[in-house]
PDB file of C-alpha atoms in Angstrom:
ATOM      1  CA  UNK A   1      -1.659  30.436  18.539  1.00 73.00           C
ATOM      2  CA  UNK A   2      -2.970  26.700  18.744  1.00 84.00           C
ATOM      3  CA  UNK A   3      -4.037  24.770  16.501  1.00 86.00           C
ATOM      4  CA  UNK A   4      -5.960  21.525  16.051  1.00 92.00           C
ATOM      5  CA  UNK A   5      -6.545  18.561  14.163  1.00 94.00           C
ATOM      6  CA  UNK A   6      -8.576  15.327  13.821  1.00 93.00           C
ATOM      7  CA  UNK A   7      -6.714  12.365  12.325  1.00 95.00           C
ATOM      8  CA  UNK A   8      -8.795   9.134  11.168  1.00 94.00           C
ATOM      9  CA  UNK A   9      -7.258   6.226   9.714  1.00 92.00           C
ATOM     10  CA  UNK A  10      -8.864   3.005  10.051  1.00 91.00           C
ATOM     11  CA  UNK A  11      -8.524  -0.454   9.115  1.00 90.00           C
ATOM     12  CA  UNK A  12     -12.001   0.140   7.657  1.00 90.00           C
ATOM     13  CA  UNK A  13     -10.272   2.817   4.852  1.00 95.00           C
ATOM     14  CA  UNK A  14      -7.916  -0.142   3.240  1.00 95.00           C
ATOM     15  CA  UNK A  15      -8.724  -1.032  -0.155  1.00 96.00           C
ATOM     16  CA  UNK A  16      -7.093  -3.242  -2.557  1.00 97.00           C
ATOM     17  CA  UNK A  17      -7.756  -2.447  -6.147  1.00 97.00           C
ATOM     18  CA  UNK A  18      -6.009  -2.739  -9.859  1.00 98.00           C
ATOM     19  CA  UNK A  19      -5.047  -0.136 -12.186  1.00 97.00           C
ATOM     20  CA  UNK A  20      -1.885   1.224 -14.579  1.00 97.00           C
ATOM     21  CA  UNK A  21      -0.264   4.014 -14.676  1.00 96.00           C
ATOM     22  CA  UNK A  22      -0.087   5.703 -18.118  1.00 97.00           C
ATOM     23  CA  UNK A  23       2.826   8.099 -18.600  1.00 96.00           C
ATOM     24  CA  UNK A  24       3.442  10.612 -20.879  1.00 95.00           C
ATOM     25  CA  UNK A  25       5.193   9.262 -23.725  1.00 96.00           C
ATOM     26  CA  UNK A  26       1.756   7.234 -24.240  1.00 94.00           C
ATOM     27  CA  UNK A  27       3.877   3.996 -21.966  1.00 96.00           C
ATOM     28  CA  UNK A  28       2.508   2.161 -19.169  1.00 97.00           C
ATOM     29  CA  UNK A  29       2.793  -0.178 -16.309  1.00 96.00           C
ATOM     30  CA  UNK A  30       1.683  -3.443 -16.362  1.00 96.00           C
ATOM     31  CA  UNK A  31      -1.525  -4.505 -14.872  1.00 96.00           C
ATOM     32  CA  UNK A  32      -0.937  -4.567 -11.250  1.00 97.00           C
ATOM     33  CA  UNK A  33      -2.516  -4.066  -7.866  1.00 95.00           C
ATOM     34  CA  UNK A  34      -1.694  -2.306  -4.326  1.00 95.00           C
ATOM     35  CA  UNK A  35      -3.437  -2.455  -1.073  1.00 96.00           C
ATOM     36  CA  UNK A  36      -3.850   1.249  -0.769  1.00 97.00           C
ATOM     37  CA  UNK A  37      -4.823   2.942   2.740  1.00 96.00           C
ATOM     38  CA  UNK A  38      -6.938   6.192   3.263  1.00 97.00           C
ATOM     39  CA  UNK A  39      -6.223   9.135   6.193  1.00 97.00           C
ATOM     40  CA  UNK A  40      -8.956  12.144   7.151  1.00 97.00           C
ATOM     41  CA  UNK A  41      -7.023  14.774   8.552  1.00 97.00           C
ATOM     42  CA  UNK A  42      -9.656  17.536   9.711  1.00 96.00           C
ATOM     43  CA  UNK A  43      -7.696  21.107  10.550  1.00 94.00           C
ATOM     44  CA  UNK A  44     -10.244  22.980  13.420  1.00 93.00           C
ATOM     45  CA  UNK A  45     -10.392  26.378  14.079  1.00 90.00           C
ATOM     46  CA  UNK A  46     -12.207  25.576  17.068  1.00 86.00           C
ATOM     47  CA  UNK A  47     -12.413  22.811  19.364  1.00 87.00           C
ATOM     48  CA  UNK A  48     -15.507  23.809  21.846  1.00 86.00           C
ATOM     49  CA  UNK A  49     -17.899  21.924  23.073  1.00 86.00           C
ATOM     50  CA  UNK A  50     -20.614  23.717  20.285  1.00 84.00           C
ATOM     51  CA  UNK A  51     -18.351  22.736  17.202  1.00 84.00           C
ATOM     52  CA  UNK A  52     -17.574  19.274  18.890  1.00 86.00           C
ATOM     53  CA  UNK A  53     -17.443  16.845  15.355  1.00 88.00           C
ATOM     54  CA  UNK A  54     -18.741  13.327  15.232  1.00 85.00           C
ATOM     55  CA  UNK A  55     -16.310  10.827  14.313  1.00 90.00           C
ATOM     56  CA  UNK A  56     -18.560   8.934  13.299  1.00 93.00           C
ATOM     57  CA  UNK A  57     -18.985  11.143  10.339  1.00 92.00           C
ATOM     58  CA  UNK A  58     -16.007  10.793   9.002  1.00 95.00           C
ATOM     59  CA  UNK A  59     -15.615   7.186   9.458  1.00 96.00           C
ATOM     60  CA  UNK A  60     -18.340   6.622   7.587  1.00 95.00           C
ATOM     61  CA  UNK A  61     -17.258   8.862   5.093  1.00 96.00           C
ATOM     62  CA  UNK A  62     -14.029   6.739   4.543  1.00 97.00           C
ATOM     63  CA  UNK A  63     -15.217   3.942   4.994  1.00 97.00           C
ATOM     64  CA  UNK A  64     -17.621   4.070   2.043  1.00 97.00           C
ATOM     65  CA  UNK A  65     -15.137   5.841  -0.508  1.00 98.00           C
ATOM     66  CA  UNK A  66     -12.896   2.776   0.541  1.00 97.00           C
ATOM     67  CA  UNK A  67     -15.187  -0.055  -0.163  1.00 97.00           C
ATOM     68  CA  UNK A  68     -16.398   1.834  -3.255  1.00 98.00           C
ATOM     69  CA  UNK A  69     -12.936   1.304  -4.822  1.00 98.00           C
ATOM     70  CA  UNK A  70     -12.343  -2.104  -2.986  1.00 98.00           C
ATOM     71  CA  UNK A  71     -11.643  -4.961  -5.359  1.00 98.00           C
ATOM     72  CA  UNK A  72     -11.697  -3.210  -8.516  1.00 98.00           C
ATOM     73  CA  UNK A  73     -10.103  -2.250 -11.863  1.00 98.00           C
ATOM     74  CA  UNK A  74     -10.087   1.806 -11.655  1.00 98.00           C
ATOM     75  CA  UNK A  75      -9.896   3.480 -14.808  1.00 98.00           C
ATOM     76  CA  UNK A  76      -9.029   6.665 -15.389  1.00 98.00           C
ATOM     77  CA  UNK A  77     -11.449   8.195 -18.345  1.00 98.00           C
ATOM     78  CA  UNK A  78      -9.442  11.842 -18.749  1.00 98.00           C
ATOM     79  CA  UNK A  79      -6.474   9.807 -19.844  1.00 98.00           C
ATOM     80  CA  UNK A  80      -5.397  11.109 -23.337  1.00 97.00           C
ATOM     81  CA  UNK A  81      -4.484   7.359 -24.118  1.00 97.00           C
ATOM     82  CA  UNK A  82      -7.577   5.750 -22.872  1.00 98.00           C
ATOM     83  CA  UNK A  83     -10.554   4.775 -25.558  1.00 98.00           C
ATOM     84  CA  UNK A  84     -13.672   3.533 -24.500  1.00 98.00           C
ATOM     85  CA  UNK A  85     -14.721   0.946 -27.318  1.00 98.00           C
ATOM     86  CA  UNK A  86     -17.862  -0.887 -26.059  1.00 98.00           C
ATOM     87  CA  UNK A  87     -19.575  -0.653 -22.616  1.00 97.00           C
ATOM     88  CA  UNK A  88     -22.831  -2.879 -21.552  1.00 97.00           C
ATOM     89  CA  UNK A  89     -24.307  -4.427 -17.725  1.00 96.00           C
ATOM     90  CA  UNK A  90     -22.228  -7.181 -18.415  1.00 98.00           C
ATOM     91  CA  UNK A  91     -18.779  -5.903 -19.644  1.00 98.00           C
ATOM     92  CA  UNK A  92     -16.716  -3.460 -20.533  1.00 98.00           C
ATOM     93  CA  UNK A  93     -14.275  -3.105 -23.553  1.00 98.00           C
ATOM     94  CA  UNK A  94     -11.453  -0.640 -23.789  1.00 98.00           C
ATOM     95  CA  UNK A  95      -7.880   0.345 -25.495  1.00 98.00           C
ATOM     96  CA  UNK A  96      -5.163   2.171 -23.308  1.00 97.00           C
ATOM     97  CA  UNK A  97      -2.083   2.592 -24.679  1.00 97.00           C
ATOM     98  CA  UNK A  98      -2.743   1.063 -27.434  1.00 95.00           C
ATOM     99  CA  UNK A  99      -3.612  -2.480 -25.697  1.00 97.00           C
ATOM    100  CA  UNK A 100      -7.280  -3.878 -25.845  1.00 98.00           C
ATOM    101  CA  UNK A 101      -8.695  -4.945 -22.743  1.00 98.00           C
ATOM    102  CA  UNK A 102     -12.471  -6.409 -21.998  1.00 98.00           C
ATOM    103  CA  UNK A 103     -13.206  -6.586 -18.473  1.00 98.00           C
ATOM    104  CA  UNK A 104     -16.635  -7.603 -16.417  1.00 98.00           C
ATOM    105  CA  UNK A 105     -18.498  -4.348 -16.087  1.00 98.00           C
ATOM    106  CA  UNK A 106     -18.791  -5.043 -12.469  1.00 98.00           C
ATOM    107  CA  UNK A 107     -15.504  -5.250 -11.577  1.00 98.00           C
ATOM    108  CA  UNK A 108     -14.131  -1.922 -13.235  1.00 98.00           C
ATOM    109  CA  UNK A 109     -14.399   1.732 -11.749  1.00 98.00           C
ATOM    110  CA  UNK A 110     -14.037   4.867 -13.820  1.00 98.00           C
ATOM    111  CA  UNK A 111     -13.179   7.649 -12.708  1.00 98.00           C
ATOM    112  CA  UNK A 112     -12.776  11.161 -14.118  1.00 98.00           C
ATOM    113  CA  UNK A 113      -9.355  11.736 -13.848  1.00 98.00           C
ATOM    114  CA  UNK A 114      -6.313  11.815 -16.152  1.00 98.00           C
ATOM    115  CA  UNK A 115      -4.449   9.146 -14.651  1.00 98.00           C
ATOM    116  CA  UNK A 116      -4.472   6.337 -12.048  1.00 97.00           C
ATOM    117  CA  UNK A 117      -1.541   7.315  -9.552  1.00 96.00           C
ATOM    118  CA  UNK A 118      -1.383   8.531  -5.867  1.00 97.00           C
ATOM    119  CA  UNK A 119      -1.853  12.036  -6.395  1.00 97.00           C
ATOM    120  CA  UNK A 120      -4.836  11.691  -8.430  1.00 98.00           C
ATOM    121  CA  UNK A 121      -6.274   9.007  -6.368  1.00 98.00           C
ATOM    122  CA  UNK A 122      -6.069  11.442  -3.510  1.00 98.00           C
ATOM    123  CA  UNK A 123      -7.152  14.937  -5.106  1.00 98.00           C
ATOM    124  CA  UNK A 124     -10.306  13.104  -6.088  1.00 99.00           C
ATOM    125  CA  UNK A 125     -11.333  11.410  -2.690  1.00 98.00           C
ATOM    126  CA  UNK A 126     -10.547  14.608  -1.332  1.00 98.00           C
ATOM    127  CA  UNK A 127     -13.437  16.606  -3.734  1.00 98.00           C
ATOM    128  CA  UNK A 128     -15.916  13.544  -2.928  1.00 98.00           C
ATOM    129  CA  UNK A 129     -14.818  12.827   1.063  1.00 97.00           C
ATOM    130  CA  UNK A 130     -15.476  16.967   0.767  1.00 96.00           C
ATOM    131  CA  UNK A 131     -19.153  16.499  -0.720  1.00 95.00           C
ATOM    132  CA  UNK A 132     -20.101  13.717   1.938  1.00 94.00           C
ATOM    133  CA  UNK A 133     -19.148  15.453   4.694  1.00 93.00           C
ATOM    134  CA  UNK A 134     -20.260  18.912   3.752  1.00 89.00           C
ATOM    135  CA  UNK A 135     -22.511  19.295   6.713  1.00 84.00           C
ATOM    136  CA  UNK A 136     -19.576  18.285   8.832  1.00 82.00           C
ATOM    137  CA  UNK A 137     -17.196  20.953   7.385  1.00 81.00           C
ATOM    138  CA  UNK A 138     -18.543  24.179   8.336  1.00 77.00           C
ATOM    139  CA  UNK A 139     -16.085  26.999   7.724  1.00 73.00           C
ATOM    140  CA  UNK A 140     -16.821  28.425  10.833  1.00 82.00           C
ATOM    141  CA  UNK A 141     -14.693  25.173  12.661  1.00 88.00           C
ATOM    142  CA  UNK A 142     -12.859  23.848  10.064  1.00 92.00           C
ATOM    143  CA  UNK A 143      -9.685  25.246   7.946  1.00 92.00           C
ATOM    144  CA  UNK A 144      -8.612  22.358   5.943  1.00 95.00           C
ATOM    145  CA  UNK A 145      -9.561  18.561   5.180  1.00 96.00           C
ATOM    146  CA  UNK A 146      -6.335  17.023   4.132  1.00 97.00           C
ATOM    147  CA  UNK A 147      -6.816  13.770   2.658  1.00 98.00           C
ATOM    148  CA  UNK A 148      -3.702  10.720   2.412  1.00 98.00           C
ATOM    149  CA  UNK A 149      -3.843   8.242  -0.423  1.00 98.00           C
ATOM    150  CA  UNK A 150      -0.794   5.374   0.734  1.00 96.00           C
ATOM    151  CA  UNK A 151       0.221   2.588  -1.856  1.00 93.00           C
ATOM    152  CA  UNK A 152       2.247   1.211   0.894  1.00 85.00           C
ATOM    153  CA  UNK A 153       4.318   2.262   3.870  1.00 86.00           C
ATOM    154  CA  UNK A 154       5.979   5.159   3.385  1.00 88.00           C
ATOM    155  CA  UNK A 155       4.669   5.839  -0.133  1.00 94.00           C
ATOM    156  CA  UNK A 156       1.597   7.627  -0.662  1.00 96.00           C
ATOM    157  CA  UNK A 157       0.190  11.605  -1.172  1.00 98.00           C
ATOM    158  CA  UNK A 158      -1.266  14.043   0.157  1.00 98.00           C
ATOM    159  CA  UNK A 159      -4.063  16.431  -0.793  1.00 98.00           C
ATOM    160  CA  UNK A 160      -4.781  19.564   1.217  1.00 98.00           C
ATOM    161  CA  UNK A 161      -8.716  21.518   0.803  1.00 96.00           C
ATOM    162  CA  UNK A 162      -8.050  25.078   2.548  1.00 95.00           C
ATOM    163  CA  UNK A 163     -11.671  26.730   3.460  1.00 91.00           C
ATOM    164  CA  UNK A 164     -11.870  30.142   4.119  1.00 83.00           C
ATOM    165  CA  UNK A 165     -13.273  31.894   6.773  1.00 78.00           C
ATOM    166  CA  UNK A 166     -16.812  33.543   5.827  1.00 70.00           C
ATOM    167  CA  UNK A 167     -16.679  37.074   6.222  1.00 68.00           C
ATOM    168  CA  UNK A 168     -18.361  38.513   9.031  1.00 67.00           C
TER     169      UNK A 168
END
């Protein structure tokens, strides 16, 4: 049996952003940033002409997600050590692990995650890309999507979402 994969990891999928990883004991890393890279893989059941998948849709989805997170502070709103104090159009004030921060609102992306680390970022990116690529991800053709978020060479996380074949 043969297996097929489409792999897309473009320079457009690079995004630099800041974050603070929080640990279960309530401590956290200092505010810092990474040059993240996104990779998208589709596992295919069929590569016949009638089921071809346009790479453009995958490239557009990966570029849009990378652009949305690029040059922002990513905050995990579901973290038990995160507290939103105040938010308006110009700034956001929050506490993280007891420390107070005030940041321009346009510099922040709030994510419904419990932490900002490569594992939850990969899982969230998988959800967002699956939704954005819904028209491309026919379960007749695509058996899985795999999203990799790397924070540097040789260091990252992968989330794989399997799609069940529809019943006949």
